[in-house]
Amino acid sequence: MRAILVERLPHRFAAARAASVLAGAASGLRLGPTRLADVDPPRLPGPGWRRLRPRLAGICGSDLHTVDGASSRYFEDIVSFPFVLGHEIVADVLDGPLAGRRAVVEPVLGCLARGIEPPCAACAAGRKGACERLHLGDISPGLQTGFCRDTGGGWSEQLVAHDSQLHEVPDGLSDDDAVLVEPTACAVHAALLASVAPEETAVVLGAGTLGLCTIAALRRHSRPASLLAVAKHSHQQHLARELGADVVAEPGEARRAVRRLTGALGVGTRGDSPARLAGGADVVLDCVGSASSLAESLSFVRAGGRVVLVGMPGKVHVDLAPLWQREIRLIGSYAYGAEDTTPAPRSTFDLAFELVAAADLGRLVSARYALERHEEA
């Protein structure tokens, strides 16, 4: 079968990293360790595992980090090479109880998928994203499908997944809708983790797919008094407003927009703009994950406020003095599991299915590409 394969080739990772730094995101693809290859379909690792044929698989920021050789070395012990990319997946199930049906893959490879008994404390509590056994069990190390050599990934013609990972797609939901469920689950988890109160002001920094899904999740689950979105492109600005942002600002105007919204005073100057704010938003959700976005988030939030890191940061260099001096809480948000909702905990994926349908998030799918066009994609 054909698959987009990533191999452990350190010199190619280095070349990809250099190319992406010089020429921008995904520029390292041709020089890096990623290629379209003919490989054997993955074998079923054991009971409860099923074969899947992908219909659509999204391109995540973490995939781009891998293509560009920019992923953090932190992940080296919880991935296994060679792996096939792709973890935002809607697929046809080829065997098992859901044979002939479509399913969305919940990609975290926790204790249930790994056949580990008893499960770790996190998995036992339903918090799959916090699994402590990502390197053990019936399959090779891998934090998610798409980063494990035994499972395959969505950027291929076939992969395998465990029953515990499969969520059946309702008949009324399109493939475009379904492929947005996984990133929407990440956004729902972040929105609930942010715990935005009705009287608070929230800022979403970045309006790519993850940022737009986060705006929709905040509007559905938190209902902040004011929601500011920072969006670079005009189509992102339009979608941010439609999905629930009260105010939308371009990156260069974001600090002024926060000042107007919160009544914060500026401290110092940097050109014509204040270097930072004496007050600011109650919570900032950083959906970019770069050094500059984290620095901006720290400058936008009030003393005692919260910064939720939604986008994957990798290795960044940031001045953390404001974190200390202003007692700002920095919160990481990763993946999904069971959410503390009222009246009872619910699966993040169940909440994501509901949000995708309610907000018509399938419209965020902007183009489709065959595997042969992966470089263009």
mmCIF file of C-alpha atoms in Angstrom:
data_model
loop_
_atom_site.group_PDB
_atom_site.id
_atom_site.type_symbol
_atom_site.label_atom_id
_atom_site.label_comp_id
_atom_site.label_asym_id
_atom_site.label_seq_id
_atom_site.Cartn_x
_atom_site.Cartn_y
_atom_site.Cartn_z
ATOM 1 C CA MET A 1 0.000 0.000 0.000
ATOM 2 C CA ARG A 2 1.026 3.646 -0.350
ATOM 3 C CA ALA A 3 1.804 5.688 2.745
ATOM 4 C CA ILE A 4 3.586 8.888 3.801
ATOM 5 C CA LEU A 5 6.440 7.406 5.823
ATOM 6 C CA VAL A 6 8.774 9.090 8.325
ATOM 7 C CA GLU A 7 12.084 7.334 8.969
ATOM 8 C CA ARG A 8 14.694 7.824 11.684
ATOM 9 C CA LEU A 9 17.296 9.697 9.645
ATOM 10 C CA PRO A 10 18.915 12.378 11.856
ATOM 11 C CA HIS A 11 20.822 14.043 8.999
ATOM 12 C CA ARG A 12 17.582 14.453 7.050
ATOM 13 C CA PHE A 13 15.749 15.886 10.084
ATOM 14 C CA ALA A 14 18.584 18.440 10.347
ATOM 15 C CA ALA A 15 18.327 19.311 6.663
ATOM 16 C CA ALA A 16 14.565 19.733 6.913
ATOM 17 C CA ARG A 17 14.957 21.979 9.946
ATOM 18 C CA ALA A 18 17.462 24.205 8.167
ATOM 19 C CA ALA A 19 15.256 24.484 5.079
ATOM 20 C CA SER A 20 12.146 25.365 7.087
ATOM 21 C CA VAL A 21 14.003 28.066 9.038
ATOM 22 C CA LEU A 22 15.244 29.642 5.799
ATOM 23 C CA ALA A 23 12.157 29.247 3.609
ATOM 24 C CA GLY A 24 9.149 28.774 5.919
ATOM 25 C CA ALA A 25 6.808 26.013 7.072
ATOM 26 C CA ALA A 26 6.876 22.681 5.177
ATOM 27 C CA SER A 27 9.880 23.804 3.113
ATOM 28 C CA GLY A 28 11.889 20.945 4.567
ATOM 29 C CA LEU A 29 9.674 18.221 3.124
ATOM 30 C CA ARG A 30 11.830 17.270 0.135
ATOM 31 C CA LEU A 31 15.062 17.284 2.141
ATOM 32 C CA GLY A 32 13.639 15.584 5.229
ATOM 33 C CA PRO A 33 12.946 11.997 6.297
ATOM 34 C CA THR A 34 9.367 11.996 4.943
ATOM 35 C CA ARG A 35 8.491 10.242 1.675
ATOM 36 C CA LEU A 36 5.689 8.542 -0.234
ATOM 37 C CA ALA A 37 6.499 4.829 -0.067
ATOM 38 C CA ASP A 38 5.089 1.396 -0.840
ATOM 39 C CA VAL A 39 4.861 -0.482 2.465
ATOM 40 C CA ASP A 40 3.108 -3.557 3.851
ATOM 41 C CA PRO A 41 -0.198 -2.856 5.617
ATOM 42 C CA PRO A 42 0.198 -2.956 9.418
ATOM 43 C CA ARG A 43 -0.681 -6.227 11.116
ATOM 44 C CA LEU A 44 -3.405 -6.507 13.746
ATOM 45 C CA PRO A 45 -1.509 -6.335 17.074
ATOM 46 C CA GLY A 46 -4.030 -8.467 18.959
ATOM 47 C CA PRO A 47 -7.672 -8.878 20.032
ATOM 48 C CA GLY A 48 -9.876 -5.836 19.659
ATOM 49 C CA TRP A 49 -7.820 -4.331 16.828
ATOM 50 C CA ARG A 50 -9.445 -3.489 13.475
ATOM 51 C CA ARG A 51 -8.347 -2.614 9.952
ATOM 52 C CA LEU A 52 -9.392 0.804 8.601
ATOM 53 C CA ARG A 53 -9.342 2.459 5.183
ATOM 54 C CA PRO A 54 -8.976 6.265 5.551
ATOM 55 C CA ARG A 55 -11.407 8.547 3.791
ATOM 56 C CA LEU A 56 -9.851 11.829 4.929
ATOM 57 C CA ALA A 57 -6.941 12.692 7.217
ATOM 58 C CA GLY A 58 -6.141 16.229 8.312
ATOM 59 C CA ILE A 59 -2.783 18.005 8.422
ATOM 60 C CA CYS A 60 -2.062 18.985 12.034
ATOM 61 C CA GLY A 61 0.527 21.473 13.258
ATOM 62 C CA SER A 62 2.358 18.572 14.918
ATOM 63 C CA ASP A 63 2.587 16.882 11.498
ATOM 64 C CA LEU A 64 4.150 20.031 10.055
ATOM 65 C CA HIS A 65 6.638 20.145 12.933
ATOM 66 C CA THR A 66 7.643 16.588 12.020
ATOM 67 C CA VAL A 67 7.928 17.332 8.307
ATOM 68 C CA ASP A 68 10.136 20.341 9.107
ATOM 69 C CA GLY A 69 12.343 18.501 11.589
ATOM 70 C CA ALA A 70 11.162 20.926 14.278
ATOM 71 C CA SER A 71 9.601 18.498 16.750
ATOM 72 C CA SER A 72 10.942 18.576 20.280
ATOM 73 C CA ARG A 73 13.378 15.846 21.305
ATOM 74 C CA TYR A 74 11.115 15.386 24.317
ATOM 75 C CA PHE A 75 9.067 12.982 22.168
ATOM 76 C CA GLU A 76 11.923 10.645 21.198
ATOM 77 C CA ASP A 77 11.075 7.995 23.813
ATOM 78 C CA ILE A 78 7.354 7.920 22.997
ATOM 79 C CA VAL A 79 7.488 7.518 19.207
ATOM 80 C CA SER A 80 8.745 4.554 17.159
ATOM 81 C CA PHE A 81 10.160 4.617 13.635
ATOM 82 C CA PRO A 82 9.349 4.251 10.836
ATOM 83 C CA PHE A 83 5.849 5.661 11.319
ATOM 84 C CA VAL A 84 3.101 6.817 8.984
ATOM 85 C CA LEU A 85 1.796 10.315 9.626
ATOM 86 C CA GLY A 86 -1.833 11.291 10.146
ATOM 87 C CA HIS A 87 -3.948 11.264 13.323
ATOM 88 C CA GLU A 88 -6.992 13.394 12.359
ATOM 89 C CA ILE A 89 -8.824 10.548 10.667
ATOM 90 C CA VAL A 90 -12.237 9.503 9.392
ATOM 91 C CA ALA A 91 -12.151 5.996 7.928
ATOM 92 C CA ASP A 92 -14.174 3.004 6.792
ATOM 93 C CA VAL A 93 -13.931 0.149 9.300
ATOM 94 C CA LEU A 94 -13.133 -3.095 7.469
ATOM 95 C CA ASP A 95 -13.807 -5.659 10.200
ATOM 96 C CA GLY A 96 -15.154 -6.076 13.743
ATOM 97 C CA PRO A 97 -18.425 -4.751 15.233
ATOM 98 C CA LEU A 98 -18.318 -1.538 13.141
ATOM 99 C CA ALA A 99 -17.463 -3.246 9.819
ATOM 100 C CA GLY A 100 -18.929 -1.297 6.910
ATOM 101 C CA ARG A 101 -19.388 1.829 9.020
ATOM 102 C CA ARG A 102 -17.435 5.075 9.179
ATOM 103 C CA ALA A 103 -15.489 5.920 12.319
ATOM 104 C CA VAL A 104 -13.392 8.740 13.707
ATOM 105 C CA VAL A 105 -10.165 7.634 15.375
ATOM 106 C CA GLU A 106 -9.347 8.838 18.888
ATOM 107 C CA PRO A 107 -5.600 8.598 18.314
ATOM 108 C CA VAL A 108 -4.071 8.500 21.829
ATOM 109 C CA LEU A 109 -2.543 5.044 22.367
ATOM 110 C CA GLY A 110 -3.305 4.582 26.058
ATOM 111 C CA CYS A 111 -3.555 1.549 28.324
ATOM 112 C CA LEU A 112 -6.742 0.151 26.759
ATOM 113 C CA ALA A 113 -5.230 0.061 23.271
ATOM 114 C CA ARG A 114 -1.965 -1.324 24.652
ATOM 115 C CA GLY A 115 -3.646 -4.163 26.545
ATOM 116 C CA ILE A 116 -2.246 -3.003 29.891
ATOM 117 C CA GLU A 117 -4.015 -4.276 33.003
ATOM 118 C CA PRO A 118 -4.534 -2.702 35.410
ATOM 119 C CA PRO A 119 -4.495 0.628 33.563
ATOM 120 C CA CYS A 120 -2.521 3.573 34.877
ATOM 121 C CA ALA A 121 -4.319 6.024 37.170
ATOM 122 C CA ALA A 122 -4.966 8.514 34.357
ATOM 123 C CA CYS A 123 -6.508 5.949 31.999
ATOM 124 C CA ALA A 124 -8.561 4.469 34.838
ATOM 125 C CA ALA A 125 -10.035 7.945 35.371
ATOM 126 C CA GLY A 126 -10.782 8.336 31.651
ATOM 127 C CA ARG A 127 -7.977 10.862 31.054
ATOM 128 C CA LYS A 128 -6.441 9.063 28.074
ATOM 129 C CA GLY A 129 -4.296 12.032 27.082
ATOM 130 C CA ALA A 130 -2.375 11.731 30.352
ATOM 131 C CA CYS A 131 -1.560 8.012 29.962
ATOM 132 C CA GLU A 132 1.660 7.044 31.755
ATOM 133 C CA ARG A 133 2.313 3.849 29.735
ATOM 134 C CA LEU A 134 2.848 5.180 26.197
ATOM 135 C CA HIS A 135 6.028 3.112 25.816
ATOM 136 C CA LEU A 136 4.686 -0.240 27.095
ATOM 137 C CA GLY A 137 2.183 -2.948 26.236
ATOM 138 C CA ASP A 138 1.265 -4.834 23.064
ATOM 139 C CA ILE A 139 2.528 -2.199 20.615
ATOM 140 C CA SER A 140 5.673 -0.133 20.141
ATOM 141 C CA PRO A 141 6.085 3.278 21.789
ATOM 142 C CA GLY A 142 3.842 5.956 20.367
ATOM 143 C CA LEU A 143 1.871 8.743 21.970
ATOM 144 C CA GLN A 144 -0.729 8.603 19.196
ATOM 145 C CA THR A 145 -1.726 6.826 16.011
ATOM 146 C CA GLY A 146 0.396 8.547 13.392
ATOM 147 C CA PHE A 147 3.532 8.345 15.557
ATOM 148 C CA CYS A 148 3.744 4.571 16.171
ATOM 149 C CA ARG A 149 5.302 2.087 13.731
ATOM 150 C CA ASP A 150 2.775 -0.669 14.540
ATOM 151 C CA THR A 151 -0.485 1.185 13.878
ATOM 152 C CA GLY A 152 0.079 3.039 10.636
ATOM 153 C CA GLY A 153 -1.482 6.444 10.199
ATOM 154 C CA GLY A 154 -4.117 8.352 8.287
ATOM 155 C CA TRP A 155 -1.825 9.428 5.456
ATOM 156 C CA SER A 156 -2.040 5.985 3.899
ATOM 157 C CA GLU A 157 -4.376 3.482 2.283
ATOM 158 C CA GLN A 158 -4.820 1.399 5.443
ATOM 159 C CA LEU A 159 -4.134 1.496 9.194
ATOM 160 C CA VAL A 160 -5.187 -0.378 12.322
ATOM 161 C CA ALA A 161 -6.945 0.911 15.439
ATOM 162 C CA HIS A 162 -8.250 -0.551 18.674
ATOM 163 C CA ASP A 163 -11.974 -0.722 19.444
ATOM 164 C CA SER A 164 -11.405 1.738 22.308
ATOM 165 C CA GLN A 165 -10.238 4.327 19.759
ATOM 166 C CA LEU A 166 -13.210 4.140 17.401
ATOM 167 C CA HIS A 167 -16.194 6.512 17.406
ATOM 168 C CA GLU A 168 -18.929 5.697 14.916
ATOM 169 C CA VAL A 169 -19.887 8.587 12.643
ATOM 170 C CA PRO A 170 -23.636 9.328 12.489
ATOM 171 C CA ASP A 171 -25.182 8.976 9.030
ATOM 172 C CA GLY A 172 -26.051 12.671 8.872
ATOM 173 C CA LEU A 173 -22.462 13.836 9.374
ATOM 174 C CA SER A 174 -20.311 14.378 6.266
ATOM 175 C CA ASP A 175 -16.705 13.245 5.919
ATOM 176 C CA ASP A 176 -15.621 16.906 6.094
ATOM 177 C CA ASP A 177 -17.451 17.238 9.401
ATOM 178 C CA ALA A 178 -16.057 13.972 10.740
ATOM 179 C CA VAL A 179 -12.405 14.765 9.999
ATOM 180 C CA LEU A 180 -12.781 17.914 12.129
ATOM 181 C CA VAL A 181 -13.899 15.955 15.218
ATOM 182 C CA GLU A 182 -10.370 15.213 16.514
ATOM 183 C CA PRO A 183 -9.070 18.832 16.393
ATOM 184 C CA THR A 184 -12.426 19.970 17.774
ATOM 185 C CA ALA A 185 -11.970 17.567 20.702
ATOM 186 C CA CYS A 186 -8.615 19.254 21.428
ATOM 187 C CA ALA A 187 -10.379 22.634 21.368
ATOM 188 C CA VAL A 188 -13.227 21.492 23.625
ATOM 189 C CA HIS A 189 -10.730 20.129 26.159
ATOM 190 C CA ALA A 190 -8.827 23.443 26.128
ATOM 191 C CA ALA A 191 -11.995 25.526 26.474
ATOM 192 C CA LEU A 192 -13.169 23.507 29.471
ATOM 193 C CA LEU A 193 -9.685 23.510 31.020
ATOM 194 C CA ALA A 194 -9.587 27.311 30.750
ATOM 195 C CA SER A 195 -12.626 27.530 33.088
ATOM 196 C CA VAL A 196 -13.713 30.921 31.746
ATOM 197 C CA ALA A 197 -16.371 32.460 33.997
ATOM 198 C CA PRO A 198 -19.330 34.369 32.491
ATOM 199 C CA GLU A 199 -17.942 37.728 33.679
ATOM 200 C CA GLU A 200 -14.437 37.142 32.284
ATOM 201 C CA THR A 201 -12.692 38.315 29.124
ATOM 202 C CA ALA A 202 -10.977 35.713 26.940
ATOM 203 C CA VAL A 203 -8.531 36.090 24.058
ATOM 204 C CA VAL A 204 -7.879 33.405 21.444
ATOM 205 C CA LEU A 205 -4.507 33.987 19.820
ATOM 206 C CA GLY A 206 -4.339 32.411 16.374
ATOM 207 C CA ALA A 207 -7.216 31.542 14.031
ATOM 208 C CA GLY A 208 -6.081 28.491 12.143
ATOM 209 C CA THR A 209 -8.232 25.382 12.409
ATOM 210 C CA LEU A 210 -7.410 24.861 16.095
ATOM 211 C CA GLY A 211 -8.010 28.507 16.973
ATOM 212 C CA LEU A 212 -11.347 28.640 15.157
ATOM 213 C CA CYS A 213 -12.494 25.420 16.824
ATOM 214 C CA THR A 214 -11.446 26.887 20.187
ATOM 215 C CA ILE A 215 -13.531 30.007 19.563
ATOM 216 C CA ALA A 216 -16.546 27.810 18.809
ATOM 217 C CA ALA A 217 -15.890 25.681 21.917
ATOM 218 C CA LEU A 218 -15.594 28.721 24.196
ATOM 219 C CA ARG A 219 -18.811 30.196 22.866
ATOM 220 C CA ARG A 220 -20.668 26.907 23.423
ATOM 221 C CA HIS A 221 -19.237 25.816 26.773
ATOM 222 C CA SER A 222 -17.975 28.935 28.581
ATOM 223 C CA ARG A 223 -19.881 31.976 27.301
ATOM 224 C CA PRO A 224 -17.286 34.619 28.311
ATOM 225 C CA ALA A 225 -18.456 38.209 28.744
ATOM 226 C CA SER A 226 -16.121 39.247 25.910
ATOM 227 C CA LEU A 227 -14.251 37.036 23.433
ATOM 228 C CA LEU A 228 -11.453 38.560 21.348
ATOM 229 C CA ALA A 229 -9.942 36.628 18.439
ATOM 230 C CA VAL A 230 -6.576 37.516 16.923
ATOM 231 C CA ALA A 231 -6.687 36.471 13.267
ATOM 232 C CA LYS A 232 -4.195 37.177 10.514
ATOM 233 C CA HIS A 233 -6.134 36.535 7.308
ATOM 234 C CA SER A 234 -9.471 37.961 6.158
ATOM 235 C CA HIS A 235 -11.174 34.557 5.783
ATOM 236 C CA GLN A 236 -10.056 33.668 9.325
ATOM 237 C CA GLN A 237 -11.439 36.958 10.619
ATOM 238 C CA HIS A 238 -14.779 36.273 8.938
ATOM 239 C CA LEU A 239 -15.002 32.756 10.362
ATOM 240 C CA ALA A 240 -13.936 33.913 13.834
ATOM 241 C CA ARG A 241 -16.883 36.321 13.930
ATOM 242 C CA GLU A 242 -19.308 33.679 12.663
ATOM 243 C CA LEU A 243 -18.115 31.174 15.274
ATOM 244 C CA GLY A 244 -18.636 33.527 18.191
ATOM 245 C CA ALA A 245 -15.881 36.121 18.593
ATOM 246 C CA ASP A 246 -17.211 39.482 19.807
ATOM 247 C CA VAL A 247 -14.131 41.365 18.602
ATOM 248 C CA VAL A 248 -11.605 40.361 15.928
ATOM 249 C CA ALA A 249 -8.196 42.009 15.572
ATOM 250 C CA GLU A 250 -5.243 41.597 13.260
ATOM 251 C CA PRO A 251 -1.987 40.616 15.012
ATOM 252 C CA GLY A 252 -0.572 44.150 14.831
ATOM 253 C CA GLU A 253 -3.675 45.585 16.505
ATOM 254 C CA ALA A 254 -4.155 42.875 19.128
ATOM 255 C CA ARG A 255 -2.600 44.745 22.067
ATOM 256 C CA ARG A 256 -4.678 47.858 21.398
ATOM 257 C CA ALA A 257 -7.796 45.691 21.108
ATOM 258 C CA VAL A 258 -7.096 44.104 24.503
ATOM 259 C CA ARG A 259 -6.613 47.574 26.010
ATOM 260 C CA ARG A 260 -9.902 48.845 24.616
ATOM 261 C CA LEU A 261 -11.752 45.724 25.730
ATOM 262 C CA THR A 262 -10.397 45.617 29.290
ATOM 263 C CA GLY A 263 -9.502 49.238 30.057
ATOM 264 C CA ALA A 264 -5.909 48.173 30.780
ATOM 265 C CA LEU A 265 -3.123 50.721 30.945
ATOM 266 C CA GLY A 266 -0.001 50.431 28.829
ATOM 267 C CA VAL A 267 3.412 50.124 30.493
ATOM 268 C CA GLY A 268 6.436 51.390 28.563
ATOM 269 C CA THR A 269 6.601 51.832 24.808
ATOM 270 C CA ARG A 270 7.839 49.877 21.845
ATOM 271 C CA GLY A 271 7.559 52.103 18.821
ATOM 272 C CA ASP A 272 4.010 53.453 18.846
ATOM 273 C CA SER A 273 2.624 50.560 20.921
ATOM 274 C CA PRO A 274 2.864 49.769 24.623
ATOM 275 C CA ALA A 275 5.379 47.018 25.348
ATOM 276 C CA ARG A 276 2.968 45.342 27.759
ATOM 277 C CA LEU A 277 -0.220 45.975 29.708
ATOM 278 C CA ALA A 278 -0.698 46.754 33.396
ATOM 279 C CA GLY A 279 -3.993 44.844 33.268
ATOM 280 C CA GLY A 280 -5.380 42.704 30.497
ATOM 281 C CA ALA A 281 -7.576 39.723 29.722
ATOM 282 C CA ASP A 282 -8.556 37.162 32.329
ATOM 283 C CA VAL A 283 -7.465 34.269 30.132
ATOM 284 C CA VAL A 284 -5.518 33.924 26.872
ATOM 285 C CA LEU A 285 -5.665 30.725 24.847
ATOM 286 C CA ASP A 286 -2.532 30.476 22.696
ATOM 287 C CA CYS A 287 -3.422 28.393 19.637
ATOM 288 C CA VAL A 288 -0.134 29.085 17.835
ATOM 289 C CA GLY A 289 2.544 27.678 20.124
ATOM 290 C CA SER A 290 5.515 29.782 19.051
ATOM 291 C CA ALA A 291 7.940 31.792 21.173
ATOM 292 C CA SER A 292 6.417 35.053 19.937
ATOM 293 C CA SER A 293 2.827 33.938 20.583
ATOM 294 C CA LEU A 294 3.651 32.831 24.124
ATOM 295 C CA ALA A 295 5.421 36.135 24.794
ATOM 296 C CA GLU A 296 2.352 37.990 23.476
ATOM 297 C CA SER A 297 0.038 35.864 25.596
ATOM 298 C CA LEU A 298 2.015 36.766 28.725
ATOM 299 C CA SER A 299 1.803 40.452 27.788
ATOM 300 C CA PHE A 300 -1.974 40.361 27.124
ATOM 301 C CA VAL A 301 -3.105 38.686 30.353
ATOM 302 C CA ARG A 302 -3.799 40.428 33.662
ATOM 303 C CA ALA A 303 -1.944 39.742 36.896
ATOM 304 C CA GLY A 304 -3.241 36.493 38.328
ATOM 305 C CA GLY A 305 -4.731 35.528 34.964
ATOM 306 C CA ARG A 306 -4.325 32.340 32.949
ATOM 307 C CA VAL A 307 -2.513 31.446 29.743
ATOM 308 C CA VAL A 308 -3.636 28.150 28.217
ATOM 309 C CA LEU A 309 -1.155 26.672 25.751
ATOM 310 C CA VAL A 310 -3.294 24.918 23.125
ATOM 311 C CA GLY A 311 -0.929 24.873 20.151
ATOM 312 C CA MET A 312 2.106 22.543 20.373
ATOM 313 C CA PRO A 313 5.104 24.731 21.311
ATOM 314 C CA GLY A 314 8.142 22.524 20.786
ATOM 315 C CA LYS A 315 11.368 24.110 22.001
ATOM 316 C CA VAL A 316 10.911 27.861 22.536
ATOM 317 C CA HIS A 317 12.884 30.603 24.283
ATOM 318 C CA VAL A 318 10.631 32.998 26.195
ATOM 319 C CA ASP A 319 11.221 35.526 28.972
ATOM 320 C CA LEU A 320 9.209 34.132 31.892
ATOM 321 C CA ALA A 321 9.719 37.130 34.187
ATOM 322 C CA PRO A 322 6.058 38.211 33.823
ATOM 323 C CA LEU A 323 4.931 34.704 34.772
ATOM 324 C CA TRP A 324 6.723 35.193 38.089
ATOM 325 C CA GLN A 325 6.185 38.898 38.754
ATOM 326 C CA ARG A 326 2.490 38.909 37.880
ATOM 327 C CA GLU A 327 1.671 35.427 39.201
ATOM 328 C CA ILE A 328 0.266 34.281 35.874
ATOM 329 C CA ARG A 329 -0.799 30.651 35.604
ATOM 330 C CA LEU A 330 0.559 28.828 32.538
ATOM 331 C CA ILE A 331 -1.581 25.775 31.693
ATOM 332 C CA GLY A 332 -0.820 23.138 29.078
ATOM 333 C CA SER A 333 -3.734 21.602 27.170
ATOM 334 C CA TYR A 334 -3.207 18.308 25.346
ATOM 335 C CA ALA A 335 -5.617 15.846 23.787
ATOM 336 C CA TYR A 336 -8.822 14.721 25.499
ATOM 337 C CA GLY A 337 -10.536 12.010 27.547
ATOM 338 C CA ALA A 338 -13.368 12.476 30.027
ATOM 339 C CA GLU A 339 -14.497 16.017 30.844
ATOM 340 C CA ASP A 340 -15.903 17.170 34.186
ATOM 341 C CA THR A 341 -19.253 18.297 32.863
ATOM 342 C CA THR A 342 -22.563 18.661 34.729
ATOM 343 C CA PRO A 343 -24.439 16.540 35.719
ATOM 344 C CA ALA A 344 -21.887 13.792 34.889
ATOM 345 C CA PRO A 345 -18.506 13.463 33.122
ATOM 346 C CA ARG A 346 -18.685 13.084 29.343
ATOM 347 C CA SER A 347 -16.299 11.979 26.617
ATOM 348 C CA THR A 348 -14.522 14.873 24.923
ATOM 349 C CA PHE A 349 -15.241 13.209 21.574
ATOM 350 C CA ASP A 350 -18.983 13.088 22.278
ATOM 351 C CA LEU A 351 -18.884 16.823 23.007
ATOM 352 C CA ALA A 352 -16.803 17.394 19.864
ATOM 353 C CA PHE A 353 -19.299 15.539 17.639
ATOM 354 C CA GLU A 354 -22.045 17.795 18.986
ATOM 355 C CA LEU A 355 -20.039 20.977 18.427
ATOM 356 C CA VAL A 356 -18.973 20.030 14.890
ATOM 357 C CA ALA A 357 -22.619 19.514 13.942
ATOM 358 C CA ALA A 358 -23.932 22.603 15.741
ATOM 359 C CA ALA A 359 -21.282 24.997 14.382
ATOM 360 C CA ASP A 360 -20.951 23.403 10.935
ATOM 361 C CA LEU A 361 -17.199 23.036 11.419
ATOM 362 C CA GLY A 362 -16.806 20.871 8.333
ATOM 363 C CA ARG A 363 -16.649 24.136 6.375
ATOM 364 C CA LEU A 364 -13.115 24.600 7.730
ATOM 365 C CA VAL A 365 -11.914 21.887 5.322
ATOM 366 C CA SER A 366 -10.463 24.070 2.582
ATOM 367 C CA ALA A 367 -9.114 21.522 0.064
ATOM 368 C CA ARG A 368 -8.575 17.827 -0.595
ATOM 369 C CA TYR A 369 -5.396 16.197 -1.908
ATOM 370 C CA ALA A 370 -4.512 12.664 -2.978
ATOM 371 C CA LEU A 371 -1.465 11.028 -1.362
ATOM 372 C CA GLU A 372 0.543 11.715 -4.528
ATOM 373 C CA ARG A 373 0.007 15.445 -3.947
ATOM 374 C CA HIS A 374 1.232 15.448 -0.360
ATOM 375 C CA GLU A 375 4.025 17.938 -1.121
ATOM 376 C CA GLU A 376 1.491 20.411 -2.521
ATOM 377 C CA ALA A 377 -0.841 19.785 0.433
#
